[in-house]
Amino acid sequence: DVQVTQSPSSLPASVGDRVTISCRASQGINNYLAWYQQKPGKAPKLLIYAASTLQSGVPSRFSGSGSGTDFTLTISSLQPEDVATYYCQNYNSAPRVTFGGGTKVEIK
Amino acid sequence: EVQLVESGGGLVQPGGSLRLSCTASGFTFTDYAMSWVRQAPGKGLEWVSTISVRSDSTYYADSVKGRLTISRDNSKNTLFLQMNTLRAEDTAVYYCATGPSVIDYWGQGTLVTVSS
């Protein structure tokens, strides 16, 4: 099974900062990678799929990049409402999808 | 508006059984394969199971194979998860979700607690 590893696990940042989260796959997965945002007590929400395609309605400060084994989620200017845990998801072997361990973004 | 509403969670003893349901509305249920994804308290997301549109194919994570059974009733826009021989490590919020790959829509989740 392909494993996906996220880093860092925790990310304190200031409002307005550029925030970058990394996701690395144990083998190449083309661009079959999605990113989700989960706020406390809520279900995850799809942000990006196919590594870089922004889901409808998601603010343009969110962007995704990468292919093969290395992927990145970027928030260009962190806002207070972006406090959440972010997960990457590999769907190269769908339906047997795998998720990264999560990155908790907080305001410092 | 798309809605996925789970029900059936609760407290159950180890070795017990539970049946989760998920009622869908606001989209064409028969356009989507459906999945269950779970999240243990304070932990990350784990894919559990997926069923095809016509129920001719089902898939399970190794951790639940032989104990959990996914099914659907397209006439009632409802997804099910029959959970047998439950273990403490099955304690989690169980989410109903669309699709076998990218998940467009999620339910609000139902908590299953396995404890004596």
CSV table of C-alpha atoms in Angstrom, one decimal:
chain,number,residue,atom,x,y,z
A,1,ASP,CA,0.0,0.0,0.0
A,2,VAL,CA,1.1,3.5,-0.7
A,3,GLN,CA,1.7,5.6,2.4
A,4,VAL,CA,1.4,9.3,2.5
A,5,THR,CA,3.3,11.3,5.1
A,6,GLN,CA,2.5,14.9,6.0
A,7,SER,CA,4.7,17.5,7.6
A,8,PRO,CA,4.7,19.3,9.9
A,9,SER,CA,2.2,17.8,12.3
A,10,SER,CA,1.6,21.2,13.9
A,11,LEU,CA,2.0,24.7,12.4
A,12,PRO,CA,1.7,27.9,14.4
A,13,ALA,CA,1.6,30.9,12.2
A,14,SER,CA,0.5,34.6,12.3
A,15,VAL,CA,-2.5,36.1,10.4
A,16,GLY,CA,-1.2,37.1,6.9
A,17,ASP,CA,1.6,34.5,6.9
A,18,ARG,CA,2.2,32.3,3.9
A,19,VAL,CA,1.7,28.7,5.1
A,20,THR,CA,3.0,25.6,3.4
A,21,ILE,CA,2.1,22.0,4.2
A,22,SER,CA,3.9,19.0,2.7
A,23,CYS,CA,2.7,15.6,1.7
A,24,ARG,CA,5.0,12.9,0.5
A,25,ALA,CA,3.9,9.6,-1.0
A,26,SER,CA,6.0,6.4,-0.6
A,27,GLN,CA,5.8,5.8,-4.3
A,28,GLY,CA,4.6,7.8,-7.3
A,29,ILE,CA,0.9,8.5,-7.4
A,30,ASN,CA,0.8,10.8,-10.5
A,31,ASN,CA,-1.5,13.6,-9.5
A,32,TYR,CA,-4.1,11.5,-7.6
A,33,LEU,CA,-3.9,13.7,-4.5
A,34,ALA,CA,-6.6,15.7,-2.7
A,35,TRP,CA,-6.5,18.1,0.3
A,36,TYR,CA,-9.2,18.5,3.0
A,37,GLN,CA,-9.8,21.0,5.7
A,38,GLN,CA,-11.4,19.8,9.0
A,39,LYS,CA,-12.5,22.3,11.7
A,40,PRO,CA,-13.1,21.0,15.3
A,41,GLY,CA,-16.2,18.9,15.6
A,42,LYS,CA,-17.0,19.1,11.9
A,43,ALA,CA,-16.7,16.8,8.9
A,44,PRO,CA,-13.8,17.3,6.5
A,45,LYS,CA,-14.3,19.6,3.5
A,46,LEU,CA,-12.7,19.1,0.1
A,47,LEU,CA,-10.3,21.9,-0.9
A,48,ILE,CA,-8.2,20.6,-3.8
A,49,TYR,CA,-8.2,17.6,-6.0
A,50,ALA,CA,-5.9,16.3,-8.8
A,51,ALA,CA,-3.1,17.9,-6.8
A,52,SER,CA,-3.9,21.5,-7.9
A,53,THR,CA,-7.5,21.9,-8.9
A,54,LEU,CA,-9.4,24.1,-6.6
A,55,GLN,CA,-12.8,22.9,-5.5
A,56,SER,CA,-15.7,25.2,-6.4
A,57,GLY,CA,-16.3,27.8,-3.7
A,58,VAL,CA,-12.9,27.5,-2.0
A,59,PRO,CA,-11.0,30.8,-1.5
A,60,SER,CA,-8.2,31.5,-4.0
A,61,ARG,CA,-5.7,31.9,-1.2
A,62,PHE,CA,-5.6,28.1,-1.1
A,63,SER,CA,-3.5,26.4,-3.8
A,64,GLY,CA,-1.9,23.0,-4.4
A,65,SER,CA,1.1,21.8,-6.3
A,66,GLY,CA,3.2,18.8,-7.0
A,67,SER,CA,3.1,15.5,-8.8
A,68,GLY,CA,4.7,12.0,-8.4
A,69,THR,CA,5.7,11.8,-4.8
A,70,ASP,CA,5.9,15.3,-3.4
A,71,PHE,CA,2.9,17.6,-3.0
A,72,THR,CA,2.3,21.0,-1.3
A,73,LEU,CA,-0.8,22.8,0.0
A,74,THR,CA,-0.2,26.6,0.3
A,75,ILE,CA,-2.3,29.2,2.1
A,76,SER,CA,-1.0,32.5,0.6
A,77,SER,CA,-2.2,34.7,3.5
A,78,LEU,CA,-3.5,32.9,6.6
A,79,GLN,CA,-6.8,34.1,7.9
A,80,PRO,CA,-8.4,33.4,11.3
A,81,GLU,CA,-11.0,31.2,9.8
A,82,ASP,CA,-8.3,28.9,8.3
A,83,VAL,CA,-7.5,27.5,11.8
A,84,ALA,CA,-8.1,23.8,11.2
A,85,THR,CA,-6.5,20.4,10.6
A,86,TYR,CA,-5.5,19.7,7.0
A,87,TYR,CA,-5.3,16.2,5.5
A,88,CYS,CA,-3.9,15.0,2.2
A,89,GLN,CA,-5.4,12.0,0.6
A,90,ASN,CA,-3.9,9.6,-2.0
A,91,TYR,CA,-6.6,8.1,-4.3
A,92,ASN,CA,-4.2,6.5,-6.8
A,93,SER,CA,-5.5,3.0,-5.7
A,94,ALA,CA,-9.2,4.0,-5.2
A,95,PRO,CA,-11.3,2.9,-3.6
A,96,ARG,CA,-8.5,2.0,-1.2
A,97,VAL,CA,-7.6,5.5,-0.4
A,98,THR,CA,-5.1,6.6,2.3
A,99,PHE,CA,-4.9,9.8,4.3
A,100,GLY,CA,-1.9,11.6,5.7
A,101,GLY,CA,-1.7,12.0,9.5
A,102,GLY,CA,-2.9,15.7,9.4
A,103,THR,CA,-1.4,19.1,10.0
A,104,LYS,CA,-2.9,21.3,12.7
A,105,VAL,CA,-2.7,25.0,11.7
A,106,GLU,CA,-3.2,27.5,14.5
A,107,ILE,CA,-2.7,31.2,15.1
A,108,LYS,CA,0.3,32.2,17.2
B,1,GLU,CA,-28.7,21.2,-0.9
B,2,VAL,CA,-26.7,18.0,-0.5
B,3,GLN,CA,-27.3,16.2,2.8
B,4,LEU,CA,-25.9,13.0,4.2
B,5,VAL,CA,-27.4,12.2,7.6
B,6,GLU,CA,-25.9,9.3,9.6
B,7,SER,CA,-27.7,7.5,12.5
B,8,GLY,CA,-27.3,4.4,14.5
B,9,GLY,CA,-24.2,5.1,16.5
B,10,GLY,CA,-23.9,4.6,20.3
B,11,LEU,CA,-22.3,2.6,23.1
B,12,VAL,CA,-21.8,-1.1,22.5
B,13,GLN,CA,-19.9,-3.7,24.4
B,14,PRO,CA,-16.8,-5.5,22.9
B,15,GLY,CA,-18.1,-8.3,20.7
B,16,GLY,CA,-21.4,-6.6,20.1
B,17,SER,CA,-23.1,-5.4,16.9
B,18,LEU,CA,-24.4,-2.1,15.6
B,19,ARG,CA,-26.0,-1.0,12.3
B,20,LEU,CA,-25.3,2.4,10.9
B,21,SER,CA,-27.5,4.2,8.4
B,22,CYS,CA,-26.9,7.2,6.1
B,23,THR,CA,-29.8,8.9,4.3
B,24,ALA,CA,-28.9,10.9,1.3
B,25,SER,CA,-30.7,13.9,-0.3
B,26,GLY,CA,-30.1,16.7,-2.7
B,27,PHE,CA,-28.2,14.7,-5.3
B,28,THR,CA,-28.8,11.6,-7.4
B,29,PHE,CA,-27.8,8.8,-5.1
B,30,THR,CA,-27.5,6.3,-8.0
B,31,ASP,CA,-24.8,8.5,-9.6
B,32,TYR,CA,-22.3,7.8,-6.8
B,33,ALA,CA,-20.4,4.9,-5.3
B,34,MET,CA,-20.5,5.4,-1.5
B,35,SER,CA,-18.0,5.0,1.3
B,36,TRP,CA,-17.6,5.0,5.0
B,37,VAL,CA,-14.6,6.8,6.6
B,38,ARG,CA,-13.9,6.8,10.3
B,39,GLN,CA,-11.9,8.9,12.7
B,40,ALA,CA,-10.9,7.6,16.1
B,41,PRO,CA,-10.9,10.3,18.9
B,42,GLY,CA,-8.1,12.7,18.4
B,43,LYS,CA,-6.8,10.8,15.4
B,44,GLY,CA,-6.7,11.0,11.6
B,45,LEU,CA,-9.0,9.8,8.9
B,46,GLU,CA,-9.2,6.1,7.9
B,47,TRP,CA,-11.0,4.7,4.9
B,48,VAL,CA,-13.3,1.8,6.0
B,49,SER,CA,-15.4,0.5,3.1
B,50,THR,CA,-16.8,1.4,-0.4
B,51,ILE,CA,-19.8,0.1,-2.4
B,52,SER,CA,-20.5,0.5,-6.1
B,53,VAL,CA,-23.6,2.1,-7.4
B,54,ARG,CA,-25.4,-1.2,-8.1
B,55,SER,CA,-23.9,-3.0,-5.1
B,56,ASP,CA,-22.1,-5.5,-7.3
B,57,SER,CA,-18.7,-4.5,-5.8
B,58,THR,CA,-17.7,-4.0,-2.2
B,59,TYR,CA,-14.3,-3.1,-0.7
B,60,TYR,CA,-13.0,-3.2,2.8
B,61,ALA,CA,-10.0,-2.1,4.8
B,62,ASP,CA,-8.0,-5.0,6.1
B,63,SER,CA,-8.8,-3.9,9.7
B,64,VAL,CA,-12.5,-4.5,9.3
B,65,LYS,CA,-12.7,-7.3,6.7
B,66,GLY,CA,-15.0,-10.1,7.8
B,67,ARG,CA,-16.6,-8.0,10.6
B,68,LEU,CA,-18.2,-5.0,8.8
B,69,THR,CA,-20.6,-5.2,5.9
B,70,ILE,CA,-21.5,-2.3,3.6
B,71,SER,CA,-24.8,-2.3,1.7
B,72,ARG,CA,-27.2,0.2,0.1
B,73,ASP,CA,-30.9,0.6,-0.8
B,74,ASN,CA,-31.1,2.8,-3.9
B,75,SER,CA,-34.9,2.9,-3.6
B,76,LYS,CA,-34.5,4.6,-0.2
B,77,ASN,CA,-31.4,6.6,-1.0
B,78,THR,CA,-29.8,4.9,2.1
B,79,LEU,CA,-26.3,3.5,2.8
B,80,PHE,CA,-25.7,1.0,5.6
B,81,LEU,CA,-22.8,-0.4,7.6
B,82,GLN,CA,-23.5,-3.6,9.6
B,83,MET,CA,-20.8,-3.8,12.3
B,84,ASN,CA,-20.3,-7.2,14.1
B,85,THR,CA,-17.7,-8.5,16.5
B,86,LEU,CA,-16.8,-4.9,17.5
B,87,ARG,CA,-13.5,-4.2,19.2
B,88,ALA,CA,-12.3,-1.3,21.3
B,89,GLU,CA,-10.2,-0.1,18.3
B,90,ASP,CA,-13.4,0.4,16.3
B,91,THR,CA,-14.3,3.3,18.5
B,92,ALA,CA,-14.6,6.3,16.2
B,93,VAL,CA,-16.8,8.8,14.4
B,94,TYR,CA,-18.1,7.2,11.3
B,95,TYR,CA,-18.7,9.4,8.3
B,96,CYS,CA,-20.8,8.5,5.3
B,97,ALA,CA,-19.2,9.9,2.1
B,98,THR,CA,-19.7,10.1,-1.6
B,99,GLY,CA,-17.4,8.5,-4.1
B,100,PRO,CA,-14.7,5.9,-4.2
B,101,SER,CA,-11.9,8.5,-4.6
B,102,VAL,CA,-12.2,12.2,-4.1
B,103,ILE,CA,-14.9,12.9,-1.5
B,104,ASP,CA,-17.2,15.8,-2.5
B,105,TYR,CA,-19.7,15.3,0.3
B,106,TRP,CA,-19.5,14.1,3.9
B,107,GLY,CA,-22.1,13.5,6.5
B,108,GLN,CA,-21.8,15.0,10.0
B,109,GLY,CA,-20.7,11.7,11.4
B,110,THR,CA,-22.1,9.3,14.1
B,111,LEU,CA,-20.0,8.2,17.1
B,112,VAL,CA,-19.5,4.6,17.8
B,113,THR,CA,-18.0,3.7,21.2
B,114,VAL,CA,-17.0,0.2,22.0
B,115,SER,CA,-16.5,-0.3,25.7
B,116,SER,CA,-17.5,-2.4,28.6
